[in-house]
């Protein structure tokens, strides 16, 4: 037979109160955490605490900069799942910004996106450097990429070839082009024909230099500079530099050349070079 004493009753009541207290404490902590999370969620998504007011674009063409900023600012009114806004620092889409930027800034090489304040996101655009122009506004960059250039490109030499050159060939052509520009004529057209001959030509296409694509470019330059510093080619260039001429460097250690009176309608096509039989050799 169990005997209940006064002391036992008090201890039992204390145990019941302690369990109730622990439950209240537990539920209170859970409720507090929920309220804190709701508060954070609300302050982030439905207040102006980290709301993006605008995008700032760093790019060297102001008209395209303004247009891109306007297009990006339109995305601030969009939402995820119809209720989560995109216009704050935690929810803006970097991939979407890059896609929009690439469609407008076609010469963008790299795009850096980072917040510059609690209400502004900065987009910094690094562009490709065009070295040759193709048809319309298309160009070839130093890296061999073909893209549509937004800036002025008429000063670039025209490039004609059946395939895109690799980076090594581009660098070799650029290096040789700059050297020839200083000593002979400004190169405005570069062609790689079906026989893999590279042809440098001036604006009027009546002064040309040709050599093989697989040539050692340093050797091509040393052979050329040696020839133009030695008579009779040296004297020819001195007296007839403004006339039409071509210089053929396709045979190792030999330079063939021909001069004729300059005439706008008298332009020899590259594929007729080998038919010019009246050549002089150095």
XYZ file of C-alpha atoms in Angstrom:
282
model
C 0.000 0.000 0.000
C 1.387 3.366 -1.135
C 1.389 6.172 1.394
C 1.299 9.767 0.084
C 2.898 12.231 2.382
C 2.774 16.001 2.219
C 6.424 16.127 1.130
C 5.792 13.743 -1.761
C 2.943 15.901 -3.018
C 5.160 19.030 -3.030
C 7.970 17.220 -4.937
C 5.478 15.955 -7.544
C 4.082 19.447 -8.087
C 7.625 20.857 -8.490
C 8.402 18.247 -11.142
C 5.247 19.138 -13.031
C 6.096 22.877 -12.856
C 9.680 22.232 -14.060
C 8.412 20.306 -17.118
C 5.953 23.064 -17.902
C 8.685 25.685 -17.527
C 11.024 23.781 -19.839
C 8.274 23.465 -22.440
C 7.473 27.164 -22.199
C 11.161 28.014 -22.496
C 11.591 25.740 -25.508
C 8.554 27.098 -27.348
C 9.519 30.666 -26.489
C 12.969 30.197 -28.006
C 11.461 28.648 -31.143
C 8.983 31.511 -31.438
C 11.745 34.083 -30.942
C 13.893 32.471 -33.637
C 10.950 32.425 -36.011
C 10.228 36.097 -35.327
C 13.882 36.977 -35.874
C 13.960 35.080 -39.173
C 10.716 36.685 -40.297
C 12.095 40.083 -39.340
C 15.301 39.499 -41.268
C 13.386 38.157 -44.238
C 11.020 41.126 -44.165
C 13.785 43.716 -43.788
C 15.693 42.196 -46.715
C 12.898 41.716 -49.187
C 10.241 44.276 -48.279
C 12.171 47.276 -46.945
C 14.719 49.634 -48.483
C 17.587 48.459 -46.281
C 19.584 46.770 -49.086
C 17.321 47.627 -51.994
C 19.141 48.249 -55.284
C 18.186 51.622 -56.730
C 20.391 51.520 -59.818
C 23.216 49.839 -61.733
C 26.376 51.756 -62.619
C 28.297 50.607 -65.698
C 31.984 51.334 -66.313
C 32.521 51.292 -70.086
C 34.308 53.586 -72.526
C 31.327 54.268 -74.818
C 28.846 56.551 -73.068
C 25.893 55.976 -75.395
C 26.080 52.200 -74.905
C 26.675 52.724 -71.186
C 23.441 54.677 -70.796
C 21.474 52.146 -72.830
C 22.810 49.201 -70.819
C 22.067 50.896 -67.497
C 18.471 51.513 -68.599
C 18.041 47.864 -69.634
C 19.486 46.604 -66.347
C 17.324 48.932 -64.282
C 14.252 47.386 -65.913
C 15.088 44.090 -64.188
C 14.639 45.727 -60.763
C 10.874 45.363 -61.102
C 11.072 41.627 -61.755
C 10.490 38.931 -59.112
C 11.384 35.320 -58.404
C 8.375 33.008 -57.972
C 6.139 36.092 -58.318
C 6.842 37.351 -54.795
C 10.600 37.521 -54.134
C 11.945 40.797 -55.579
C 15.215 40.867 -57.554
C 16.055 44.402 -56.527
C 18.285 43.791 -53.500
C 21.897 42.866 -52.921
C 21.124 39.248 -51.971
C 18.804 38.330 -54.822
C 20.059 40.068 -57.976
C 21.069 37.651 -60.728
C 24.699 37.925 -61.806
C 24.194 35.540 -64.722
C 21.217 37.552 -65.992
C 23.243 40.783 -65.774
C 26.073 39.188 -67.762
C 23.701 37.877 -70.438
C 22.090 41.295 -70.902
C 25.504 42.964 -70.963
C 26.931 40.596 -73.583
C 23.953 41.147 -75.885
C 24.469 44.920 -75.807
C 28.238 45.237 -75.326
C 29.359 42.760 -77.975
C 33.062 43.509 -77.481
C 32.973 42.636 -73.762
C 35.872 40.384 -72.794
C 35.162 40.156 -69.069
C 32.358 41.460 -66.848
C 32.897 42.163 -63.158
C 29.825 42.622 -60.923
C 29.997 43.796 -57.318
C 27.993 46.007 -54.905
C 29.517 49.470 -54.458
C 27.047 50.495 -51.733
C 23.870 49.222 -50.047
C 21.841 50.527 -52.979
C 24.154 50.361 -56.020
C 25.675 47.546 -58.065
C 28.653 48.346 -60.267
C 29.383 46.518 -63.528
C 32.917 46.916 -64.853
C 33.464 45.852 -68.465
C 36.835 44.960 -69.970
C 36.833 44.844 -73.765
C 38.719 42.918 -76.427
C 41.381 44.700 -78.454
C 40.568 44.425 -82.173
C 43.521 43.962 -84.520
C 41.925 43.134 -87.905
C 38.568 43.930 -89.445
C 36.420 41.594 -91.478
C 33.083 42.320 -93.141
C 30.727 44.978 -91.753
C 31.545 45.561 -88.070
C 33.124 42.181 -87.376
C 36.728 42.103 -86.217
C 39.370 39.678 -84.987
C 40.743 40.248 -81.493
C 44.288 39.606 -80.331
C 43.049 36.304 -78.869
C 41.668 35.182 -82.229
C 38.018 35.761 -81.251
C 35.682 37.077 -83.943
C 33.052 39.507 -82.674
C 31.140 42.677 -83.562
C 33.095 45.764 -82.563
C 31.170 48.809 -81.321
C 33.949 51.365 -81.720
C 35.555 52.886 -84.828
C 37.436 50.240 -86.818
C 38.226 51.789 -90.223
C 41.847 52.299 -89.191
C 42.326 48.554 -88.786
C 43.737 46.527 -91.687
C 41.281 44.336 -93.580
C 41.906 40.622 -93.039
C 41.009 38.110 -95.755
C 41.375 34.382 -95.124
C 39.379 31.183 -95.262
C 39.961 30.465 -91.546
C 40.663 32.367 -88.349
C 44.399 32.639 -87.522
C 45.694 31.322 -84.224
C 47.165 33.582 -81.546
C 50.767 32.860 -82.526
C 50.158 33.744 -86.177
C 48.284 36.909 -85.205
C 51.180 38.073 -83.035
C 53.709 37.337 -85.766
C 51.665 39.196 -88.384
C 51.162 42.194 -86.104
C 54.831 42.409 -85.241
C 55.931 42.247 -88.886
C 53.179 44.666 -89.954
C 54.354 47.339 -87.524
C 57.938 47.021 -88.744
C 56.956 47.273 -92.406
C 54.711 50.261 -91.659
C 57.791 52.165 -90.473
C 60.087 51.428 -93.390
C 57.948 50.880 -96.517
C 54.194 51.565 -96.511
C 51.162 51.437 -94.238
C 49.545 48.026 -94.469
C 45.772 48.272 -94.955
C 45.024 44.740 -96.134
C 46.318 41.329 -95.096
C 45.362 38.254 -97.079
C 46.141 34.583 -96.648
C 45.306 33.021 -100.006
C 44.515 29.425 -100.936
C 48.229 28.696 -101.464
C 48.984 29.782 -97.876
C 50.807 32.895 -99.045
C 50.466 35.969 -96.845
C 50.087 39.219 -98.766
C 50.511 42.644 -97.179
C 49.074 45.505 -99.242
C 48.601 49.247 -98.944
C 45.273 51.089 -99.173
C 45.287 51.221 -102.997
C 46.423 47.577 -103.245
C 49.269 48.550 -105.598
C 52.167 48.111 -103.173
C 52.487 44.576 -101.864
C 54.762 42.176 -100.042
C 54.199 38.434 -100.162
C 55.736 35.517 -98.261
C 54.784 32.023 -97.144
C 52.563 31.509 -94.115
C 54.879 28.877 -92.626
C 57.928 31.149 -92.929
C 60.087 32.195 -90.019
C 58.814 35.741 -89.521
C 62.066 36.940 -87.956
C 63.970 35.620 -90.946
C 61.476 37.270 -93.317
C 62.120 40.600 -91.620
C 65.907 40.235 -91.613
C 65.882 39.267 -95.316
C 63.621 42.194 -96.194
C 65.525 44.793 -94.186
C 68.810 43.564 -95.652
C 67.428 43.867 -99.188
C 65.996 47.363 -98.815
C 69.265 48.571 -97.301
C 71.283 47.261 -100.254
C 71.444 48.420 -103.873
C 69.810 48.089 -106.300
C 66.546 47.783 -104.290
C 67.629 50.562 -101.950
C 68.034 52.970 -104.870
C 64.807 51.782 -106.468
C 62.829 52.510 -103.321
C 64.493 55.893 -102.976
C 63.617 56.944 -106.548
C 60.335 55.083 -107.078
C 58.871 54.596 -103.610
C 55.559 56.190 -104.638
C 55.206 53.930 -107.680
C 53.432 50.598 -107.685
C 55.579 47.631 -106.724
C 55.586 44.208 -105.165
C 58.264 42.410 -103.177
C 58.303 38.605 -103.156
C 59.934 36.829 -100.176
C 58.626 33.332 -100.776
C 62.028 31.853 -101.571
C 64.499 31.604 -98.700
C 67.270 34.202 -98.671
C 66.077 35.706 -101.953
C 64.072 38.817 -102.695
C 62.256 39.347 -105.976
C 60.683 42.673 -106.793
C 59.075 44.688 -109.568
C 58.208 48.363 -110.020
C 55.821 49.999 -112.501
C 54.175 53.451 -112.877
C 51.399 53.999 -110.386
C 47.883 53.959 -111.867
C 44.606 53.730 -109.979
C 43.121 51.310 -112.498
C 46.244 49.140 -112.737
C 46.150 46.833 -109.700
C 47.720 43.387 -109.942
C 45.684 40.741 -108.169
C 47.546 38.543 -105.649
C 46.961 35.386 -107.683
C 48.839 36.937 -110.614
C 52.063 37.524 -108.706
C 53.750 34.429 -110.060
C 53.052 35.584 -113.620
C 55.177 38.719 -113.217
C 58.247 37.395 -115.004
C 60.190 40.638 -115.393
C 61.699 40.549 -111.925
C 65.040 41.610 -110.549
C 66.737 39.689 -107.774
C 69.052 40.785 -105.029
